[in-house]
RNA sequence: GGUCUGGUGGCCGAGUGGCUAGGCUCAGCUCUGCAAAAGCUGCUACAGCGGUUCGAAUCCGCUCCAGACCUCCA
């Protein structure tokens, strides 16, 4: 298997440090507002990585954090904690903010069938560890305290480390660009970043430390929690493209500043952005959808509602490393495509072997291509193309156009179960009121029997009446040689 | 300005130095009482200009265009 490593900018063969164990860390959300679809895309990307590694038999420890403190609204010293700000605005405790949006995040993950990680640590749960990591970095000479805050000494670090290796930035160029920023009096150098910030009187979230009553810096929690649960050097670190700099660059610096020269992460994976009309989806642009808006279609940029599975499928039709543009025609195409895939998948129930000397489908070849697609940097669009070839096979067999053996059918079924279900996480969307399904199926059988009787008598008026009236209710009738089937909207 | 992505047929979106991606749309055919579904067929693209090559959309250079990051953002 090969992974596109953003550290080397090349596809590299995946070899874990300690097989069959794999450690994977993904930067989770900051829980101060609702997640939008752009966030969902990133977590979906790593859901696929996680699922595929599990499918291959790896024992994966998947750590995805919740950032519940520490990120400021701006770079200046008077910048306010986002969570604190929200708490002030809504007149509630910061931890209420955190809880509310953590719950929301979990709900959204569930709606999109994104598996929960093995460990979901929070920044506030690791204040002690963060303080001790700062102490280590100071001990090693890469950080200094100043007026109750602690800063990472980027210049000092860069003397014997390659700061900027991940993002391709050169320190001298960064220097030029940062010079203009203000509110940096405490720093020795504008490039330095905070490990600990002294809290001013208005700050709601603060903890005691050797330096001041304050709160941890922006990038520290991920270094601390990845080290704690995955070790000083682990296999995969993921996150959105927009975290590459400065967040991940700082993480590397903190890890190496604290623990020594070993690269903390072997494979960096960055998911690309979701765009809307060519623009990055973000909260400030007002072009982000919440899942609710998406499902109901209640948003000015949406022509109609789209189901979570449609969106999941749509996102998987593009490769994670490229940007993906969110548009109504593209969503509608995905909706139809998914329906065709699901319909074929549902046909397995009544698929029977068909005799024939020649023209048997080569299911082994399909499976090989499916693995080849996933092994090539989790190429889900290519996998989906393979699945569509399998759809054609299923439909041909179902239509009696193609011979197949009993083994062929079960191999085909396994292909769908493993790749569409286990790996892509696609499941048929449940109709409202699952408990009523049996009864409505029985009712449909009755109606179809009546209609078959009418058709046998060439009473087309009655047959069409039944079909049209059911169609108006959202039930599609499809006749074939072997009988009649139906689908619900 | 720097760093980094990308520009593919009507739309979305893969990929590869030479051989059909796939989905959606559209047209035709088969099947069918009609319809739908399904199957088959067609619409054959790779920003522009140079270069390397027997051969490039795929490699190299330049140009143009778009986007992201460089301040919090998945």
XYZ file of C-alpha atoms (C1' of nucleotides) in Angstrom:
563
model
C 0.000 0.000 0.000
C 1.204 3.496 -0.841
C 0.381 6.738 0.935
C 0.879 10.264 -0.340
C 3.124 11.700 2.339
C 2.943 15.467 2.560
C 6.275 15.571 4.368
C 8.162 14.101 1.405
C 5.541 15.164 -1.161
C 5.766 11.689 -2.613
C 3.822 8.490 -2.551
C 5.589 6.129 -0.212
C 5.124 2.483 0.586
C 3.368 2.142 3.929
C 5.402 0.276 6.507
C 4.280 0.762 10.095
C 6.821 1.022 12.906
C 5.457 -1.952 14.712
C 3.079 -4.085 12.633
C 0.367 -5.147 12.990
C -0.094 -2.059 15.162
C -0.710 1.306 13.573
C -0.918 4.610 15.411
C -2.893 7.372 13.788
C -3.535 10.868 15.088
C -6.003 13.260 13.474
C -6.614 16.844 14.512
C -10.223 17.085 15.607
C -12.541 20.061 15.798
C -12.452 23.088 18.025
C -15.815 22.887 19.707
C -17.006 26.456 19.779
C -19.573 26.219 16.964
C -21.329 23.717 14.720
C -19.215 21.690 12.350
C -19.883 22.232 8.660
C -19.447 20.027 5.622
C -15.858 21.057 5.107
C -15.005 19.637 8.496
C -16.980 16.545 7.658
C -14.924 15.973 4.551
C -11.692 15.834 6.511
C -13.049 13.408 9.075
C -14.517 11.320 6.293
C -11.103 11.148 4.640
C -9.572 9.680 7.753
C -12.583 7.468 8.318
C -11.683 5.811 5.022
C -8.028 5.487 6.035
C -9.099 3.984 9.351
C -11.593 1.594 7.795
C -9.165 0.416 5.162
C -6.363 -0.198 7.646
C -8.790 -2.173 9.774
C -9.918 -4.112 6.735
C -6.307 -5.017 5.975
C -6.043 -6.466 9.460
C -4.007 -3.765 11.160
C -4.611 -3.098 14.832
C -5.197 0.611 14.646
C -5.162 2.989 17.552
C -6.941 6.007 16.174
C -6.664 9.165 18.268
C -8.739 12.179 17.343
C -8.741 15.054 19.767
C -11.334 17.564 20.814
C -9.922 21.058 21.167
C -11.826 22.581 24.033
C -9.490 25.435 24.918
C -6.582 27.430 23.723
C -7.258 28.804 20.286
C -7.454 32.549 20.144
C -9.471 34.678 17.775
C -6.376 36.559 16.670
C -2.641 36.580 16.832
C -2.371 39.510 19.168
C -1.980 39.253 22.886
C -5.420 40.610 23.548
C -6.990 37.939 21.350
C -9.809 36.159 23.072
C -10.323 32.480 23.529
C -12.983 31.393 21.024
C -14.761 29.261 23.530
C -14.594 31.948 26.167
C -15.986 34.435 23.702
C -18.873 32.194 22.826
C -19.567 31.568 26.493
C -19.646 35.282 27.169
C -21.942 35.913 24.222
C -24.422 33.265 25.274
C -23.926 33.870 28.965
C -23.091 30.263 29.780
C -20.115 28.389 31.175
C -17.285 27.665 28.738
C -17.709 23.992 29.453
C -21.334 24.261 28.404
C -20.171 25.573 25.069
C -17.731 22.709 24.821
C -20.324 20.117 25.720
C -22.936 21.477 23.360
C -20.696 21.458 20.315
C -19.030 18.211 21.224
C -22.460 16.637 21.234
C -23.230 18.280 17.920
C -19.985 17.000 16.466
C -20.737 13.458 17.568
C -24.235 13.640 16.150
C -22.890 14.767 12.808
C -20.286 12.034 12.730
C -23.001 9.489 13.376
C -25.245 10.871 10.658
C -22.470 10.485 8.103
C -21.480 7.032 9.329
C -18.047 8.135 10.407
C -16.629 5.677 12.918
C -15.619 6.944 16.350
C -11.891 6.917 17.093
C -10.258 4.632 19.635
C -9.411 7.561 21.886
C -10.906 11.029 21.818
C -8.840 13.078 24.255
C -9.492 16.682 25.189
C -7.014 19.489 25.670
C -8.403 20.440 29.079
C -7.957 16.875 30.207
C -4.218 17.126 29.565
C -3.153 20.389 31.161
C -0.725 18.614 33.460
C 0.957 16.845 30.563
C 1.127 20.059 28.595
C 2.865 21.840 31.438
C 5.367 19.054 31.762
C 6.086 19.127 28.033
C 6.712 22.858 28.217
C 9.159 22.239 31.040
C 11.008 19.737 28.890
C 11.223 22.141 26.001
C 12.550 24.874 28.279
C 15.050 22.419 29.720
C 16.286 21.672 26.225
C 16.733 25.351 25.583
C 14.051 25.781 22.931
C 11.628 27.882 24.934
C 11.715 30.780 27.323
C 9.360 32.362 29.824
C 8.477 35.984 29.436
C 6.140 37.918 31.669
C 4.207 34.822 32.713
C 3.925 33.388 29.206
C 6.179 30.828 27.557
C 7.255 30.998 23.927
C 8.898 28.535 21.630
C 12.227 29.878 20.388
C 11.969 29.222 16.664
C 15.361 30.785 15.792
C 17.161 28.672 18.346
C 15.361 25.570 17.200
C 16.126 26.290 13.567
C 19.842 26.334 14.282
C 19.849 22.556 14.326
C 16.421 21.615 12.974
C 14.648 22.181 9.712
C 11.743 24.361 10.734
C 9.467 24.622 7.705
C 10.216 21.200 6.259
C 6.589 20.161 6.190
C 5.105 23.311 4.727
C 8.021 24.181 2.464
C 8.645 27.500 4.128
C 11.974 29.145 4.734
C 12.518 30.839 8.005
C 13.991 34.022 6.561
C 11.020 34.543 4.315
C 8.680 33.966 7.194
C 10.609 36.548 9.111
C 9.888 39.181 6.502
C 6.206 38.479 6.488
C 5.663 38.397 10.195
C 7.452 41.592 11.017
C 4.375 43.739 10.517
C 2.294 42.042 13.182
C 1.919 43.854 16.437
C 1.346 42.889 20.041
C 4.475 40.802 20.150
C 6.417 42.600 22.856
C 6.963 39.531 24.974
C 8.482 37.503 22.164
C 12.139 37.555 21.348
C 11.266 37.031 17.745
C 8.029 37.451 15.820
C 8.253 33.860 14.619
C 8.070 32.492 18.146
C 4.782 30.916 19.115
C 3.100 30.532 22.469
C 3.315 27.383 24.562
C 1.663 28.991 27.562
C -0.243 32.236 27.795
C -0.818 34.228 30.918
C -4.528 34.863 31.337
C -5.731 38.378 31.816
C -8.565 39.169 34.201
C -11.290 38.714 31.604
C -10.233 35.207 30.603
C -12.717 32.581 31.695
C -10.612 29.455 31.209
C -7.331 29.313 33.080
C -5.181 26.941 35.066
C -2.266 27.316 37.465
C 1.218 26.704 36.135
C 4.808 27.421 37.185
C 4.719 30.575 35.080
C 1.300 32.074 35.645
C -2.371 31.464 35.951
C -3.051 30.899 32.286
C -3.827 28.516 29.468
C -1.889 26.359 27.025
C -0.793 27.559 23.591
C -2.428 26.854 20.305
C -0.430 23.931 19.062
C 0.684 22.160 22.181
C -2.204 19.832 22.890
C -1.719 17.763 19.755
C 1.960 17.205 20.476
C 1.144 16.184 24.012
C -1.748 13.877 23.289
C -0.188 12.175 20.296
C 2.934 11.500 22.337
C 0.972 10.254 25.301
C -1.193 7.785 23.409
C 0.923 6.883 20.394
C 4.501 7.445 21.505
C 7.268 9.791 20.512
C 7.300 8.426 16.990
C 4.161 7.099 15.384
C 2.841 6.150 11.977
C 0.214 8.514 10.627
C -0.772 12.069 11.403
C -3.685 13.614 9.578
C -5.602 16.818 9.360
C -6.947 19.396 6.996
C -4.668 21.111 4.523
C -5.180 24.404 6.303
C -3.490 23.045 9.415
C -0.239 22.304 7.651
C 1.114 25.700 8.576
C 1.564 26.784 11.206
C -0.178 24.158 13.316
C 1.545 20.990 12.166
C 4.874 22.687 11.657
C 4.740 23.830 15.272
C 3.730 20.392 16.412
C 6.814 18.884 14.868
C 8.981 21.574 16.438
C 7.450 20.964 19.862
C 7.897 17.220 19.638
C 11.473 17.411 18.514
C 12.189 20.246 20.902
C 10.967 18.109 23.758
C 11.984 14.581 22.819
C 14.995 14.802 20.565
C 15.930 14.344 16.987
C 13.591 11.595 15.848
C 10.862 12.640 13.387
C 7.641 12.256 15.376
C 5.489 11.264 12.420
C 6.315 8.904 9.582
C 3.413 9.704 7.259
C 1.645 13.037 7.150
C -1.692 13.007 5.346
C -3.514 16.225 4.530
C -7.065 16.274 3.284
C -7.862 19.027 0.857
C -10.568 21.631 1.132
C -14.192 21.486 0.170
C -15.079 24.450 -1.990
C -18.336 26.084 -2.950
C -18.341 27.815 -6.306
C -14.594 27.505 -6.281
C -14.202 29.098 -2.846
C -13.123 27.369 0.293
C -16.040 26.538 2.527
C -15.558 28.430 5.739
C -17.585 29.999 8.433
C -16.470 33.521 7.687
C -17.588 33.288 4.039
C -21.030 32.158 5.120
C -20.943 29.364 2.563
C -20.843 26.486 4.992
C -23.782 24.149 5.387
C -24.775 22.448 8.555
C -26.024 18.906 8.144
C -29.530 20.032 8.947
C -29.516 22.642 6.200
C -28.136 20.069 3.849
C -30.772 17.448 4.540
C -33.657 19.873 4.425
C -32.202 21.910 1.574
C -32.928 25.000 3.606
C -30.016 27.160 2.496
C -29.766 29.738 -0.229
C -27.064 27.803 -2.074
C -28.972 24.516 -2.069
C -31.626 23.713 -4.643
C -32.933 20.798 -2.645
C -32.086 18.572 0.283
C -29.497 15.815 0.011
C -29.219 12.793 2.213
C -26.071 12.207 4.272
C -25.288 9.079 2.292
C -25.511 11.019 -0.957
C -23.047 13.532 0.395
C -20.745 10.837 1.680
C -20.801 9.164 -1.712
C -20.273 12.473 -3.489
C -17.217 13.242 -1.417
C -15.766 9.797 -2.033
C -16.080 10.302 -5.774
C -13.209 12.760 -5.506
C -9.734 12.016 -4.202
C -9.051 13.390 -0.730
C -5.889 15.215 -1.787
C -7.651 17.403 -4.322
C -10.122 20.164 -3.719
C -13.710 19.194 -4.275
C -16.335 21.616 -5.438
C -19.758 21.372 -3.918
C -22.494 22.145 -6.432
C -26.113 21.205 -6.939
C -25.681 19.435 -10.301
C -22.768 17.426 -8.928
C -24.796 16.453 -5.863
C -27.743 15.418 -7.985
C -25.533 13.304 -10.211
C -24.108 11.628 -7.120
C -27.599 11.020 -5.793
C -28.626 9.168 -8.939
C -25.386 7.285 -9.174
C -25.645 6.127 -5.596
C -29.175 4.969 -6.180
C -28.063 2.804 -9.081
C -25.297 1.331 -6.982
C -27.617 0.628 -4.085
C -30.311 -0.856 -6.284
C -27.858 -3.334 -7.755
C -26.555 -4.154 -4.298
C -30.089 -4.860 -3.165
C -30.527 -7.351 -5.993
C -28.348 -9.968 -4.315
C -31.282 -11.268 -2.329
C -32.812 -12.885 -5.402
C -29.769 -13.509 -7.554
C -29.571 -17.113 -8.738
C -26.862 -18.959 -10.653
C -27.279 -18.817 -14.427
C -26.019 -21.599 -16.676
C -23.739 -20.797 -19.529
C -20.471 -21.995 -20.915
C -18.956 -18.640 -21.688
C -19.000 -15.064 -20.538
C -18.708 -15.587 -16.809
C -17.673 -12.434 -14.972
C -14.139 -12.319 -13.641
C -14.882 -11.344 -10.064
C -11.297 -11.981 -9.021
C -10.144 -9.321 -11.450
C -12.671 -6.885 -10.046
C -11.472 -7.570 -6.540
C -7.839 -7.114 -7.561
C -8.663 -3.795 -9.144
C -10.542 -2.736 -6.033
C -7.527 -3.461 -3.854
C -5.217 -1.782 -6.339
C -7.339 1.343 -6.155
C -7.305 1.518 -2.365
C -3.632 0.613 -2.169
C -2.841 3.574 -4.354
C -3.225 6.285 -1.735
C -6.819 5.451 -0.869
C -8.132 6.139 -4.340
C -11.847 5.951 -3.615
C -12.964 7.371 -6.997
C -11.189 4.548 -8.730
C -12.684 2.039 -6.341
C -16.122 3.393 -7.109
C -15.463 2.964 -10.827
C -14.678 -0.695 -10.131
C -17.878 -1.036 -8.141
C -19.827 0.297 -11.089
C -18.320 -2.412 -13.244
C -19.584 -4.825 -10.640
C -22.994 -3.153 -10.809
C -23.121 -3.902 -14.515
C -22.339 -7.523 -13.805
C -25.045 -7.754 -11.173
C -27.620 -6.174 -13.454
C -26.666 -8.390 -16.355
C -26.944 -11.488 -14.223
C -30.239 -10.326 -12.777
C -31.533 -9.681 -16.268
C -30.475 -13.142 -17.364
C -27.929 -11.779 -19.828
C -24.858 -13.211 -18.141
C -24.057 -16.651 -16.760
C -22.685 -16.978 -13.266
C -21.937 -19.694 -10.731
C -22.972 -19.866 -7.119
C -19.365 -19.056 -6.173
C -19.413 -16.096 -8.529
C -22.448 -14.691 -6.780
C -20.978 -14.999 -3.323
C -17.672 -13.512 -4.480
C -19.582 -10.592 -5.939
C -21.562 -10.197 -2.781
C -18.362 -10.222 -0.734
C -16.951 -7.520 -3.002
C -19.861 -5.239 -2.214
C -19.931 -6.092 1.459
C -16.246 -5.432 1.904
C -15.615 -2.492 -0.355
C -18.917 -0.644 -0.474
C -19.973 -1.351 3.088
C -16.904 -1.970 5.239
C -14.441 0.329 3.516
C -16.501 3.082 1.922
C -19.017 2.916 4.742
C -21.985 3.041 2.406
C -25.226 1.684 3.769
C -28.724 1.743 2.360
C -30.589 4.713 3.731
C -33.274 3.516 6.064
C -36.753 4.638 5.188
C -38.661 6.497 7.796
C -40.250 4.115 10.240
C -38.319 0.894 9.794
C -40.941 -0.945 11.775
C -43.565 -0.327 9.136
C -41.456 -1.767 6.346
C -42.748 -5.291 6.631
C -46.323 -4.223 6.463
C -45.851 -1.877 3.536
C -44.006 -4.635 1.704
C -46.969 -6.933 2.239
C -49.344 -4.227 1.076
C -47.238 -3.779 -2.040
C -47.388 -7.478 -2.733
C -51.165 -7.338 -2.584
C -51.319 -4.383 -4.944
C -48.908 -6.008 -7.363
C -50.943 -9.196 -7.338
C -54.076 -7.254 -8.194
C -52.238 -5.437 -10.936
C -50.800 -8.681 -12.321
C -54.348 -10.004 -12.534
C -55.400 -6.893 -14.422
C -52.461 -7.223 -16.771
C -53.268 -10.858 -17.415
C -56.724 -9.712 -18.473
C -55.156 -6.982 -20.614
C -56.968 -4.481 -18.456
C -54.311 -1.820 -19.013
C -56.429 0.948 -17.578
C -56.527 -0.712 -14.154
C -52.865 -1.684 -14.305
C -51.813 1.851 -15.172
C -54.120 3.344 -12.591
C -52.414 1.365 -9.851
C -48.988 2.284 -11.153
C -49.791 5.968 -11.550
C -51.421 6.329 -8.173
C -48.529 4.585 -6.470
C -46.130 6.744 -8.426
C -47.831 9.814 -7.050
C -47.153 8.436 -3.576
C -43.490 8.013 -4.366
C -43.523 4.320 -5.157
C -42.001 3.324 -8.503
C -43.303 0.206 -10.202
C -40.957 -1.673 -12.506
C -42.143 -4.588 -14.613
C -39.827 -7.247 -15.907
C -40.214 -10.684 -17.397
C -40.024 -12.347 -14.027
C -42.448 -10.132 -12.216
C -42.822 -6.723 -10.738
C -40.529 -4.881 -8.351
C -40.909 -1.542 -6.661
C -38.826 1.095 -4.973
C -39.742 3.706 -2.417
C -38.525 7.254 -2.760
C 5.668 38.955 -2.698
C 6.740 33.700 -0.777
C 5.036 28.427 -0.329
C 1.840 24.832 -2.427
C -2.085 22.717 -5.322
C -4.709 22.478 -9.687
C -6.460 23.687 -14.963
C -9.365 16.903 -18.448
C -15.210 15.826 -22.940
C -22.327 19.194 -21.795
C -21.499 18.752 -16.024
C -18.729 16.243 -11.917
C -14.366 13.745 -11.484
C -9.993 9.587 -11.955
C -5.662 8.157 -14.417
C -1.500 6.878 -17.374
C 4.491 7.980 -21.809
C 1.494 4.415 -26.807
C -4.081 0.453 -25.502
C -12.260 2.418 -23.009
C -11.707 5.524 -16.136
C -16.338 5.959 -13.807
C -20.863 8.729 -12.613
C -24.642 12.226 -14.357
C -26.799 14.410 -18.825
C -28.081 13.804 -24.113
C -29.256 10.657 -28.658
C -30.203 5.783 -30.785
C -31.188 0.535 -30.215
C -32.844 -4.046 -27.421
C -36.397 -5.631 -23.962
C -41.593 -4.152 -22.851
C -49.007 -3.674 -23.825
C -47.075 1.263 -22.569
C -43.715 3.215 -19.037
C -39.740 2.685 -15.752
C -35.492 -0.085 -14.814
C -31.641 -2.758 -17.051
C -28.347 -3.992 -21.197
C -25.905 -2.319 -25.759
C -24.156 1.785 -28.907
C -22.854 6.839 -29.877
C -21.271 12.052 -28.269
C -13.794 10.804 -27.643
C -11.517 15.495 -23.793
C -7.030 16.532 -21.477
C -5.512 25.604 -20.705
C -1.725 27.925 -24.353
C 3.292 27.948 -26.478
C 7.912 25.609 -26.960
C 11.182 21.244 -25.891
C 12.554 15.815 -24.907
C 10.681 11.211 -27.450
C 9.485 6.600 -32.609
C 5.191 8.446 -29.788
C 2.823 13.135 -24.525
C -2.974 14.877 -22.193
C 0.857 12.091 -19.231
C 8.212 14.183 -18.654
C 10.849 19.341 -18.882
C 10.577 24.827 -19.536
C 7.793 29.195 -20.112
C 3.010 31.812 -20.338
C -1.989 32.460 -18.937
C -5.910 31.249 -15.419
C -7.996 29.466 -10.731
C -7.687 28.117 -5.667
C -5.367 27.281 -0.785
C -1.751 28.650 2.914
C 1.537 32.626 4.762
C -3.636 35.486 11.163
C -7.979 31.217 13.901
C -10.245 27.708 10.465
C -10.837 20.515 8.610
